[in-house]
């Protein structure tokens, strides 16, 4: 890639990952840009994003995925985990899960999504990008599903107090649930102890070209 715009977007990804202490190679960044292009090219047909341009897909969605990837990477190293398994639930177009899979090739990532056309897009994107460490599972969490992941991420399933139990239920003991929240996180509205969980922390972050306050709320499964 030698287009000036592409080079700038690649630099944005690599620099943002560096602020998160997440190593990201040029090749990984190029794969993420290719994924963003797939989203952009199918956005109208599948209603995948309201982003105004390709750069916004990158900074609003792909960079958001890097925040969870960095957090997962930190836990893996701290716990010296072998063959970790993660899931992105309510995966949509795969912004969080596919980005995590590209950033962390040693992690097996399952993309859990109930809507068939979104699953079809993610399967197509995985094939186009040649990603080996991810798969799509068409399912609605909590409805006849039985999972035991090391990590679960969630960005758009619903209100945190309403989904906490089913997300914690998809974790094995010692696992971590990472919930994306906006300016006003709902951690204080949750009662994780009622569903074998504990609040690990609330962490604030911002995305490139955006000063909006965002948060990750982290829960552990007991």
GROMACS .gro file of C-alpha atoms in nm:
model
  222
    1UNK     CA    1   0.000   0.000   0.000
    2UNK     CA    2   0.146   0.332  -0.099
    3UNK     CA    3  -0.153   0.564  -0.117
    4UNK     CA    4  -0.099   0.861   0.116
    5UNK     CA    5  -0.441   0.813   0.276
    6UNK     CA    6  -0.375   0.444   0.336
    7UNK     CA    7  -0.037   0.515   0.490
    8UNK     CA    8  -0.192   0.770   0.724
    9UNK     CA    9  -0.461   0.525   0.834
   10UNK     CA   10  -0.204   0.250   0.889
   11UNK     CA   11  -0.001   0.489   1.104
   12UNK     CA   12  -0.314   0.575   1.303
   13UNK     CA   13  -0.371   0.207   1.382
   14UNK     CA   14  -0.010   0.132   1.477
   15UNK     CA   15   0.027   0.449   1.685
   16UNK     CA   16  -0.304   0.393   1.868
   17UNK     CA   17  -0.211   0.031   1.942
   18UNK     CA   18   0.120   0.155   2.083
   19UNK     CA   19  -0.065   0.380   2.330
   20UNK     CA   20  -0.240   0.063   2.451
   21UNK     CA   21   0.089  -0.130   2.483
   22UNK     CA   22  -0.037  -0.362   2.209
   23UNK     CA   23   0.227  -0.466   1.954
   24UNK     CA   24   0.091  -0.430   1.601
   25UNK     CA   25   0.290  -0.505   1.287
   26UNK     CA   26   0.256  -0.335   0.950
   27UNK     CA   27   0.100  -0.654   0.811
   28UNK     CA   28  -0.158  -0.670   1.088
   29UNK     CA   29  -0.248  -0.305   1.033
   30UNK     CA   30  -0.283  -0.370   0.660
   31UNK     CA   31  -0.521  -0.659   0.731
   32UNK     CA   32  -0.730  -0.433   0.952
   33UNK     CA   33  -0.743  -0.169   0.682
   34UNK     CA   34  -0.849  -0.436   0.433
   35UNK     CA   35  -1.125  -0.540   0.675
   36UNK     CA   36  -1.238  -0.178   0.708
   37UNK     CA   37  -1.258  -0.161   0.328
   38UNK     CA   38  -1.478  -0.473   0.321
   39UNK     CA   39  -1.713  -0.308   0.572
   40UNK     CA   40  -1.717   0.017   0.374
   41UNK     CA   41  -1.792  -0.157   0.046
   42UNK     CA   42  -2.086  -0.352   0.192
   43UNK     CA   43  -2.215  -0.089   0.434
   44UNK     CA   44  -2.522   0.023   0.238
   45UNK     CA   45  -2.638  -0.325   0.144
   46UNK     CA   46  -2.603  -0.467   0.493
   47UNK     CA   47  -2.646  -0.150   0.704
   48UNK     CA   48  -2.314  -0.216   0.878
   49UNK     CA   49  -2.215   0.134   0.987
   50UNK     CA   50  -2.322   0.497   0.994
   51UNK     CA   51  -1.960   0.612   0.957
   52UNK     CA   52  -1.913   0.902   0.717
   53UNK     CA   53  -1.600   0.762   0.552
   54UNK     CA   54  -1.343   0.482   0.561
   55UNK     CA   55  -1.125   0.665   0.813
   56UNK     CA   56  -1.418   0.684   1.055
   57UNK     CA   57  -1.474   0.307   1.021
   58UNK     CA   58  -1.111   0.270   1.123
   59UNK     CA   59  -1.104   0.517   1.412
   60UNK     CA   60  -1.451   0.451   1.552
   61UNK     CA   61  -1.475   0.074   1.510
   62UNK     CA   62  -1.140  -0.092   1.442
   63UNK     CA   63  -0.958   0.115   1.704
   64UNK     CA   64  -1.239   0.033   1.947
   65UNK     CA   65  -1.162  -0.333   1.886
   66UNK     CA   66  -0.797  -0.272   1.964
   67UNK     CA   67  -0.887  -0.155   2.315
   68UNK     CA   68  -1.036  -0.494   2.400
   69UNK     CA   69  -0.753  -0.678   2.225
   70UNK     CA   70  -0.501  -0.489   2.435
   71UNK     CA   71  -0.686  -0.572   2.755
   72UNK     CA   72  -0.711  -0.941   2.662
   73UNK     CA   73  -0.342  -0.946   2.571
   74UNK     CA   74  -0.254  -0.803   2.911
   75UNK     CA   75  -0.451  -1.070   3.096
   76UNK     CA   76  -0.298  -1.347   2.883
   77UNK     CA   77   0.055  -1.238   2.967
   78UNK     CA   78  -0.020  -1.176   3.334
   79UNK     CA   79  -0.179  -1.520   3.374
   80UNK     CA   80   0.065  -1.695   3.137
   81UNK     CA   81  -0.233  -1.845   2.956
   82UNK     CA   82  -0.196  -2.117   2.692
   83UNK     CA   83  -0.441  -2.147   2.399
   84UNK     CA   84  -0.685  -1.881   2.525
   85UNK     CA   85  -1.035  -1.865   2.381
   86UNK     CA   86  -1.238  -1.547   2.343
   87UNK     CA   87  -1.584  -1.461   2.217
   88UNK     CA   88  -1.738  -1.140   2.092
   89UNK     CA   89  -2.112  -1.163   2.159
   90UNK     CA   90  -2.365  -0.968   1.959
   91UNK     CA   91  -2.076  -0.942   1.714
   92UNK     CA   92  -2.260  -0.750   1.441
   93UNK     CA   93  -2.014  -0.687   1.159
   94UNK     CA   94  -1.727  -0.822   1.369
   95UNK     CA   95  -1.564  -0.492   1.463
   96UNK     CA   96  -1.447  -0.611   1.804
   97UNK     CA   97  -1.400  -0.982   1.738
   98UNK     CA   98  -1.235  -0.971   1.397
   99UNK     CA   99  -1.004  -0.691   1.509
  100UNK     CA  100  -0.912  -0.896   1.817
  101UNK     CA  101  -0.843  -1.203   1.603
  102UNK     CA  102  -0.617  -1.002   1.371
  103UNK     CA  103  -0.433  -0.838   1.662
  104UNK     CA  104  -0.394  -1.161   1.862
  105UNK     CA  105  -0.335  -1.453   1.624
  106UNK     CA  106  -0.262  -1.684   1.920
  107UNK     CA  107  -0.617  -1.639   2.050
  108UNK     CA  108  -0.909  -1.841   1.911
  109UNK     CA  109  -1.199  -1.599   1.866
  110UNK     CA  110  -1.565  -1.697   1.826
  111UNK     CA  111  -1.804  -1.440   1.681
  112UNK     CA  112  -2.150  -1.496   1.829
  113UNK     CA  113  -2.430  -1.326   1.633
  114UNK     CA  114  -2.799  -1.408   1.590
  115UNK     CA  115  -2.872  -1.228   1.260
  116UNK     CA  116  -2.804  -1.444   0.955
  117UNK     CA  117  -2.695  -1.169   0.713
  118UNK     CA  118  -2.437  -1.040   0.961
  119UNK     CA  119  -2.304  -1.392   1.010
  120UNK     CA  120  -2.280  -1.428   0.633
  121UNK     CA  121  -2.083  -1.104   0.608
  122UNK     CA  122  -1.842  -1.208   0.883
  123UNK     CA  123  -1.786  -1.551   0.727
  124UNK     CA  124  -1.717  -1.382   0.393
  125UNK     CA  125  -1.480  -1.129   0.552
  126UNK     CA  126  -1.291  -1.405   0.736
  127UNK     CA  127  -1.248  -1.591   0.408
  128UNK     CA  128  -1.140  -1.278   0.218
  129UNK     CA  129  -0.884  -1.189   0.485
  130UNK     CA  130  -0.759  -1.544   0.533
  131UNK     CA  131  -0.806  -1.537   0.912
  132UNK     CA  132  -0.735  -1.878   1.064
  133UNK     CA  133  -0.811  -1.816   1.432
  134UNK     CA  134  -1.175  -1.716   1.422
  135UNK     CA  135  -1.515  -1.867   1.348
  136UNK     CA  136  -1.875  -1.751   1.341
  137UNK     CA  137  -2.148  -1.902   1.557
  138UNK     CA  138  -2.505  -1.804   1.468
  139UNK     CA  139  -2.677  -1.799   1.805
  140UNK     CA  140  -2.839  -1.572   2.059
  141UNK     CA  141  -2.655  -1.579   2.387
  142UNK     CA  142  -2.864  -1.725   2.668
  143UNK     CA  143  -3.105  -1.910   2.441
  144UNK     CA  144  -2.996  -2.274   2.443
  145UNK     CA  145  -2.628  -2.187   2.427
  146UNK     CA  146  -2.356  -2.339   2.643
  147UNK     CA  147  -2.016  -2.173   2.625
  148UNK     CA  148  -1.704  -2.161   2.845
  149UNK     CA  149  -1.466  -1.894   2.717
  150UNK     CA  150  -1.167  -1.729   2.882
  151UNK     CA  151  -1.283  -1.387   2.760
  152UNK     CA  152  -1.613  -1.240   2.645
  153UNK     CA  153  -1.645  -0.897   2.487
  154UNK     CA  154  -1.969  -0.707   2.423
  155UNK     CA  155  -2.037  -0.368   2.270
  156UNK     CA  156  -2.398  -0.342   2.154
  157UNK     CA  157  -2.619  -0.614   2.302
  158UNK     CA  158  -2.817  -0.399   2.543
  159UNK     CA  159  -2.814  -0.241   2.886
  160UNK     CA  160  -2.533  -0.380   3.100
  161UNK     CA  161  -2.748  -0.480   3.401
  162UNK     CA  162  -2.975  -0.676   3.165
  163UNK     CA  163  -2.701  -0.873   2.988
  164UNK     CA  164  -2.449  -0.922   3.267
  165UNK     CA  165  -2.575  -1.263   3.378
  166UNK     CA  166  -2.578  -1.422   3.031
  167UNK     CA  167  -2.236  -1.278   2.946
  168UNK     CA  168  -2.083  -1.404   3.269
  169UNK     CA  169  -2.255  -1.735   3.202
  170UNK     CA  170  -2.053  -1.774   2.881
  171UNK     CA  171  -1.725  -1.765   3.077
  172UNK     CA  172  -1.531  -2.042   3.246
  173UNK     CA  173  -1.424  -1.989   3.608
  174UNK     CA  174  -1.152  -1.725   3.618
  175UNK     CA  175  -1.267  -1.575   3.288
  176UNK     CA  176  -1.309  -1.205   3.216
  177UNK     CA  177  -1.607  -1.019   3.067
  178UNK     CA  178  -1.520  -0.690   2.895
  179UNK     CA  179  -1.819  -0.461   2.838
  180UNK     CA  180  -1.801  -0.147   2.628
  181UNK     CA  181  -1.971   0.154   2.784
  182UNK     CA  182  -2.015   0.517   2.690
  183UNK     CA  183  -1.961   0.833   2.892
  184UNK     CA  184  -2.168   0.708   3.186
  185UNK     CA  185  -2.080   0.343   3.261
  186UNK     CA  186  -2.347   0.133   3.430
  187UNK     CA  187  -2.115  -0.062   3.657
  188UNK     CA  188  -2.278   0.073   3.973
  189UNK     CA  189  -2.616  -0.055   3.852
  190UNK     CA  190  -2.490  -0.414   3.831
  191UNK     CA  191  -2.489  -0.686   4.094
  192UNK     CA  192  -2.229  -0.930   3.961
  193UNK     CA  193  -2.214  -1.124   4.289
  194UNK     CA  194  -2.564  -1.255   4.210
  195UNK     CA  195  -2.433  -1.436   3.903
  196UNK     CA  196  -2.095  -1.564   4.023
  197UNK     CA  197  -1.910  -1.253   3.917
  198UNK     CA  198  -1.706  -0.970   4.059
  199UNK     CA  199  -1.630  -0.621   3.934
  200UNK     CA  200  -1.263  -0.596   3.836
  201UNK     CA  201  -1.259  -0.232   3.733
  202UNK     CA  202  -1.382   0.051   3.514
  203UNK     CA  203  -1.130   0.200   3.272
  204UNK     CA  204  -1.171   0.520   3.073
  205UNK     CA  205  -1.035   0.561   2.720
  206UNK     CA  206  -1.068   0.778   2.410
  207UNK     CA  207  -1.037   0.700   2.041
  208UNK     CA  208  -0.832   0.881   1.774
  209UNK     CA  209  -0.994   1.200   1.641
  210UNK     CA  210  -1.258   1.180   1.914
  211UNK     CA  211  -1.251   1.327   2.265
  212UNK     CA  212  -1.567   1.150   2.375
  213UNK     CA  213  -1.526   0.971   2.708
  214UNK     CA  214  -1.565   0.595   2.676
  215UNK     CA  215  -1.522   0.315   2.926
  216UNK     CA  216  -1.447  -0.055   2.952
  217UNK     CA  217  -1.613  -0.228   3.245
  218UNK     CA  218  -1.438  -0.551   3.346
  219UNK     CA  219  -1.596  -0.837   3.540
  220UNK     CA  220  -1.439  -1.164   3.657
  221UNK     CA  221  -1.617  -1.500   3.676
  222UNK     CA  222  -1.575  -1.672   4.011
   0.00000   0.00000   0.00000
